[in-house]
PDB file of C-alpha atoms in Angstrom:
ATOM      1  CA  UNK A   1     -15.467 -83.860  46.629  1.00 62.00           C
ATOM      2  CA  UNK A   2     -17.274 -85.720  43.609  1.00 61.00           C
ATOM      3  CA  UNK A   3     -19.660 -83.468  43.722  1.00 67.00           C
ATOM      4  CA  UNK A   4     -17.866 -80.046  44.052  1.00 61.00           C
ATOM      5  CA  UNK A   5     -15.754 -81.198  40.900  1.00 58.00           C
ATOM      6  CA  UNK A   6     -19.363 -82.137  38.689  1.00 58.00           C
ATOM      7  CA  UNK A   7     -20.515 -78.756  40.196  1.00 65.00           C
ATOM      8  CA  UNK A   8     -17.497 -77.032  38.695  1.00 57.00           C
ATOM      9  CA  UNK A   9     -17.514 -78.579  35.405  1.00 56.00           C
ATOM     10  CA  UNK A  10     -21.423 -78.088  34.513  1.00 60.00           C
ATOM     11  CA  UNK A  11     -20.580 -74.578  35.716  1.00 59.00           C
ATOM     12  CA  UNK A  12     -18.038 -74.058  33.665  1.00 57.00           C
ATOM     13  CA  UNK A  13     -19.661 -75.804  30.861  1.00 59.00           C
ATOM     14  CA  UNK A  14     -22.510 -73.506  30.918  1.00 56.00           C
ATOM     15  CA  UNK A  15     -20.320 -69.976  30.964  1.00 56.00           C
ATOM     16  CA  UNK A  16     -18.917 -71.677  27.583  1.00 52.00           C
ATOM     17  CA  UNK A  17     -21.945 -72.177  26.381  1.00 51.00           C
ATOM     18  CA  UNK A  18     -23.278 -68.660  27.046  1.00 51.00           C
ATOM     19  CA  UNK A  19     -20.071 -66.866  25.673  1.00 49.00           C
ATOM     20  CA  UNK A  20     -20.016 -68.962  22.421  1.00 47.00           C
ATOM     21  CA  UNK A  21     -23.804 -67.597  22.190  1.00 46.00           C
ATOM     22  CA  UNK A  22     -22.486 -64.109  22.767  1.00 46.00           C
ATOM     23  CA  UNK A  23     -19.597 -64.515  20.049  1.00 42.00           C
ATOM     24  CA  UNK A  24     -22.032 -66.321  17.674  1.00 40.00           C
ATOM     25  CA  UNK A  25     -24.842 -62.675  18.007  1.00 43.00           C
ATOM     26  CA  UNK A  26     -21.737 -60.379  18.068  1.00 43.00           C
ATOM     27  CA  UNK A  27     -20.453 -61.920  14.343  1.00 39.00           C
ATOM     28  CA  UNK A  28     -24.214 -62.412  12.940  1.00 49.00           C
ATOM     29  CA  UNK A  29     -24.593 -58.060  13.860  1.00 68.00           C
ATOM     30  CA  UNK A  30     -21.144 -57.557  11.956  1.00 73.00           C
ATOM     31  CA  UNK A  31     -22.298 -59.523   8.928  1.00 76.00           C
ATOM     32  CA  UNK A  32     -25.618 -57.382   9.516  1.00 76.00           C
ATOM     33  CA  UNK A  33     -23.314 -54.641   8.179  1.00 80.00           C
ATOM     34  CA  UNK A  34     -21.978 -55.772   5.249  1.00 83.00           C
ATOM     35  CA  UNK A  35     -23.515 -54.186   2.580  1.00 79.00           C
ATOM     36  CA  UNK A  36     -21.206 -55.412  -0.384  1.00 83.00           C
ATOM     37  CA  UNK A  37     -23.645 -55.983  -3.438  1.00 83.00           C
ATOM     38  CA  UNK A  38     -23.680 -57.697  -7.345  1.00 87.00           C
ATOM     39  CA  UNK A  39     -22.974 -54.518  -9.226  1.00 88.00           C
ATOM     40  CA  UNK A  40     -24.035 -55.638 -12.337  1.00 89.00           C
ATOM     41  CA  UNK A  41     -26.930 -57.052 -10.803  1.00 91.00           C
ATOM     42  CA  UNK A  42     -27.558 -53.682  -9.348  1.00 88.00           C
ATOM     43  CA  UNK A  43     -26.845 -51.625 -12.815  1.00 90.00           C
ATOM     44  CA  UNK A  44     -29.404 -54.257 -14.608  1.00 91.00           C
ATOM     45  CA  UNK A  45     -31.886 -53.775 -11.772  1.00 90.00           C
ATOM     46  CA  UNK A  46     -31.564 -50.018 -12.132  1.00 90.00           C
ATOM     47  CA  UNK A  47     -30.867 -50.316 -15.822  1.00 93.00           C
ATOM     48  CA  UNK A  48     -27.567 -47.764 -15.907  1.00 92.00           C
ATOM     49  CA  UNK A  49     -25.358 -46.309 -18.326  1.00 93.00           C
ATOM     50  CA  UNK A  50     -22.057 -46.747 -17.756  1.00 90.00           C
ATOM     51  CA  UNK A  51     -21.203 -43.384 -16.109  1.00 92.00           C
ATOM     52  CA  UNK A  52     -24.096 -43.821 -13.620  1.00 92.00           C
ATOM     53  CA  UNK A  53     -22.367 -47.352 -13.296  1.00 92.00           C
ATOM     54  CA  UNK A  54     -18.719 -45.684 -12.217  1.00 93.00           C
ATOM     55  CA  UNK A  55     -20.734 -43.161  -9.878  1.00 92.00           C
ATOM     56  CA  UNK A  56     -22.915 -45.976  -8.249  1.00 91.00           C
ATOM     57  CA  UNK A  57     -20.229 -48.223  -7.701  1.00 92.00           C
ATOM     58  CA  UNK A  58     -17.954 -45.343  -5.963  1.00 92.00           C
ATOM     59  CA  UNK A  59     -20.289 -44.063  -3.812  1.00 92.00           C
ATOM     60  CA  UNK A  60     -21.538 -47.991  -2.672  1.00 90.00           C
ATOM     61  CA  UNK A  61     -18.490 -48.734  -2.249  1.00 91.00           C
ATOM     62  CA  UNK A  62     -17.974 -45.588   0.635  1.00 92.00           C
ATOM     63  CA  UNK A  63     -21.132 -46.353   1.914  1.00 90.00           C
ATOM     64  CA  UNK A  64     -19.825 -50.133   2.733  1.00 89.00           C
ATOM     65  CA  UNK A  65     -16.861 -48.473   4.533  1.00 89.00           C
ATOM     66  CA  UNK A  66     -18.977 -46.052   6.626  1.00 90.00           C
ATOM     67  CA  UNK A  67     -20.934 -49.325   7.597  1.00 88.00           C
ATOM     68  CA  UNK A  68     -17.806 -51.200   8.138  1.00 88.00           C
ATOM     69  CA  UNK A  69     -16.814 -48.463  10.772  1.00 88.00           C
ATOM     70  CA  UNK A  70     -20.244 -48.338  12.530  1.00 86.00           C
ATOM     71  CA  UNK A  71     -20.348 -51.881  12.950  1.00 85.00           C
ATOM     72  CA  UNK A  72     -17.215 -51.680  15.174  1.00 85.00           C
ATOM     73  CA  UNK A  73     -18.196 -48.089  16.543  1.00 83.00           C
ATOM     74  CA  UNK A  74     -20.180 -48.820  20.328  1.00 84.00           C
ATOM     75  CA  UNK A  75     -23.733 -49.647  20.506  1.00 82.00           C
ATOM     76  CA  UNK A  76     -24.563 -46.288  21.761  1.00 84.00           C
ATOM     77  CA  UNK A  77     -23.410 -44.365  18.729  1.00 85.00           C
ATOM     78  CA  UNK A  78     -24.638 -46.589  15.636  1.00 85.00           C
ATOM     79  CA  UNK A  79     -27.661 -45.462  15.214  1.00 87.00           C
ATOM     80  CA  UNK A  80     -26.648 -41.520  14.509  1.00 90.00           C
ATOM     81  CA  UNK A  81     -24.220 -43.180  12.530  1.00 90.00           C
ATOM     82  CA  UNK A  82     -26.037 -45.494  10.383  1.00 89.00           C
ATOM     83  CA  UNK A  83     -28.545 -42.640   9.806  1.00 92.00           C
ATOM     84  CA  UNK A  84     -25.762 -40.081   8.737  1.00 93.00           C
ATOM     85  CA  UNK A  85     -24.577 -42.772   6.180  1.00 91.00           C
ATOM     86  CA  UNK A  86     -27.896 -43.668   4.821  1.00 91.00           C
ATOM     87  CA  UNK A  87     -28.317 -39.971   4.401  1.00 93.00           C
ATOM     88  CA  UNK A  88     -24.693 -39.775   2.481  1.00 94.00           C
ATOM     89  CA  UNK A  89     -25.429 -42.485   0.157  1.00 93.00           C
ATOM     90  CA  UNK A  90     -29.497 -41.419  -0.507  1.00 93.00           C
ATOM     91  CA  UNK A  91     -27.921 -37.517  -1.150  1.00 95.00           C
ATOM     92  CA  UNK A  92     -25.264 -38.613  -3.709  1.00 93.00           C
ATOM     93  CA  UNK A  93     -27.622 -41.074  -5.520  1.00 92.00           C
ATOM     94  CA  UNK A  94     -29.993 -38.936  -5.880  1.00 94.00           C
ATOM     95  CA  UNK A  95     -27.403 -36.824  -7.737  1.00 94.00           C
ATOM     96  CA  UNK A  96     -26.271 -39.891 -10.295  1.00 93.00           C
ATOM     97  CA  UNK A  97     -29.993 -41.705 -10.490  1.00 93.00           C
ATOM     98  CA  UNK A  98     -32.959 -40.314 -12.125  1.00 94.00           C
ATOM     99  CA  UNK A  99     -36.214 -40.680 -10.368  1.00 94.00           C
ATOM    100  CA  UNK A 100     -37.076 -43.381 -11.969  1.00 95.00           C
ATOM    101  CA  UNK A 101     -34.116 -45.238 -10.875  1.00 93.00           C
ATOM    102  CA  UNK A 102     -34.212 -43.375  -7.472  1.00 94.00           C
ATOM    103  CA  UNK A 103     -37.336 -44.385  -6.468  1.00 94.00           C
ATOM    104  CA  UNK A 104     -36.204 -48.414  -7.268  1.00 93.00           C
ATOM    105  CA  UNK A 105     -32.860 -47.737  -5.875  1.00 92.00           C
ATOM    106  CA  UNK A 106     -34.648 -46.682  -2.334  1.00 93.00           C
ATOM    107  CA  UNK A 107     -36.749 -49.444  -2.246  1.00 92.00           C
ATOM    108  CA  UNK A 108     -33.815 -51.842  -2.420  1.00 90.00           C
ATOM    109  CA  UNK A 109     -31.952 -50.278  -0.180  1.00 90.00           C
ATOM    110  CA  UNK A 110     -34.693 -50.030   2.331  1.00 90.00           C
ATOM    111  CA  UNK A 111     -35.400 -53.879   1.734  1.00 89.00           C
ATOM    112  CA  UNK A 112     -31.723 -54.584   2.621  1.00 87.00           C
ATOM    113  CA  UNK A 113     -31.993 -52.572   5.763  1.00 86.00           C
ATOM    114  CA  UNK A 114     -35.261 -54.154   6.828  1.00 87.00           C
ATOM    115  CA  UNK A 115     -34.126 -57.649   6.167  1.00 85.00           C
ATOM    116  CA  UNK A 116     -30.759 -57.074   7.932  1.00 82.00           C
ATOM    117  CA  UNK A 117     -32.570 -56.114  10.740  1.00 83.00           C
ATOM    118  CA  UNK A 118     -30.912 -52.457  10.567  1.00 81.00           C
ATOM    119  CA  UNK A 119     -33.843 -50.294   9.654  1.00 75.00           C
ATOM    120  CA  UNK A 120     -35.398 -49.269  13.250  1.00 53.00           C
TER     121      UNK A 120
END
């Protein structure tokens, strides 16, 4: 009976162990998404004008919800999505940013991605 009962508990103790694992990747891939950034970091990096500043910040800001949403779509459908959002944001910088500014803008963005682990 000793036994069964130390059998149960290490069982047990182990499934707890492996959920909380689960539950700690499932958060760390959420935070993955967050994309919130410094935006006058950003408009020093990129060295903006106000205007560009508004624009920049707007169109960020919808790209942050877009990752939001594909960080609680299914893991089956992120990718298309991420892609289509990447695509969104690159199409209406490239409308605000000169190429100067471009060209800087799509290396930090593509550093993000690669660091997060998103950029397959």
């Amino acid at each position: 009976m000793k036994r069964l009962f130390l059998t149960v508990v290490a069982v047990l103790s182990m499934t707890m162990t492996f959920a909380e694992d689960e539950n700690l990747n499932k958060v760390e891939n959420v935070d993955a998404y967050r994309m919130e950034v410094n935006y006058h970091r950003l408009g020093e990096a990129l060295n903006l004008s106000s205007d560009q500043m508004e624009a920049v910040q707007s169109i960020h800001d919808a790209f942050c919800v877009d990752m939001m949403s594909i960080a609680a779509a299914n893991q089956s459908s992120r990718k298309a999505m991420l892609k289509n959002a990447i695509d969104k944001e690159l199409r209406f910088m490239r409308i605000v940013l000169d190429d100067k500014q471009y060209k800087k803008f799509l290396l930090l963005l593509n550093v993000t991605l690669n660091n997060r682990g998103l950029n397959a």
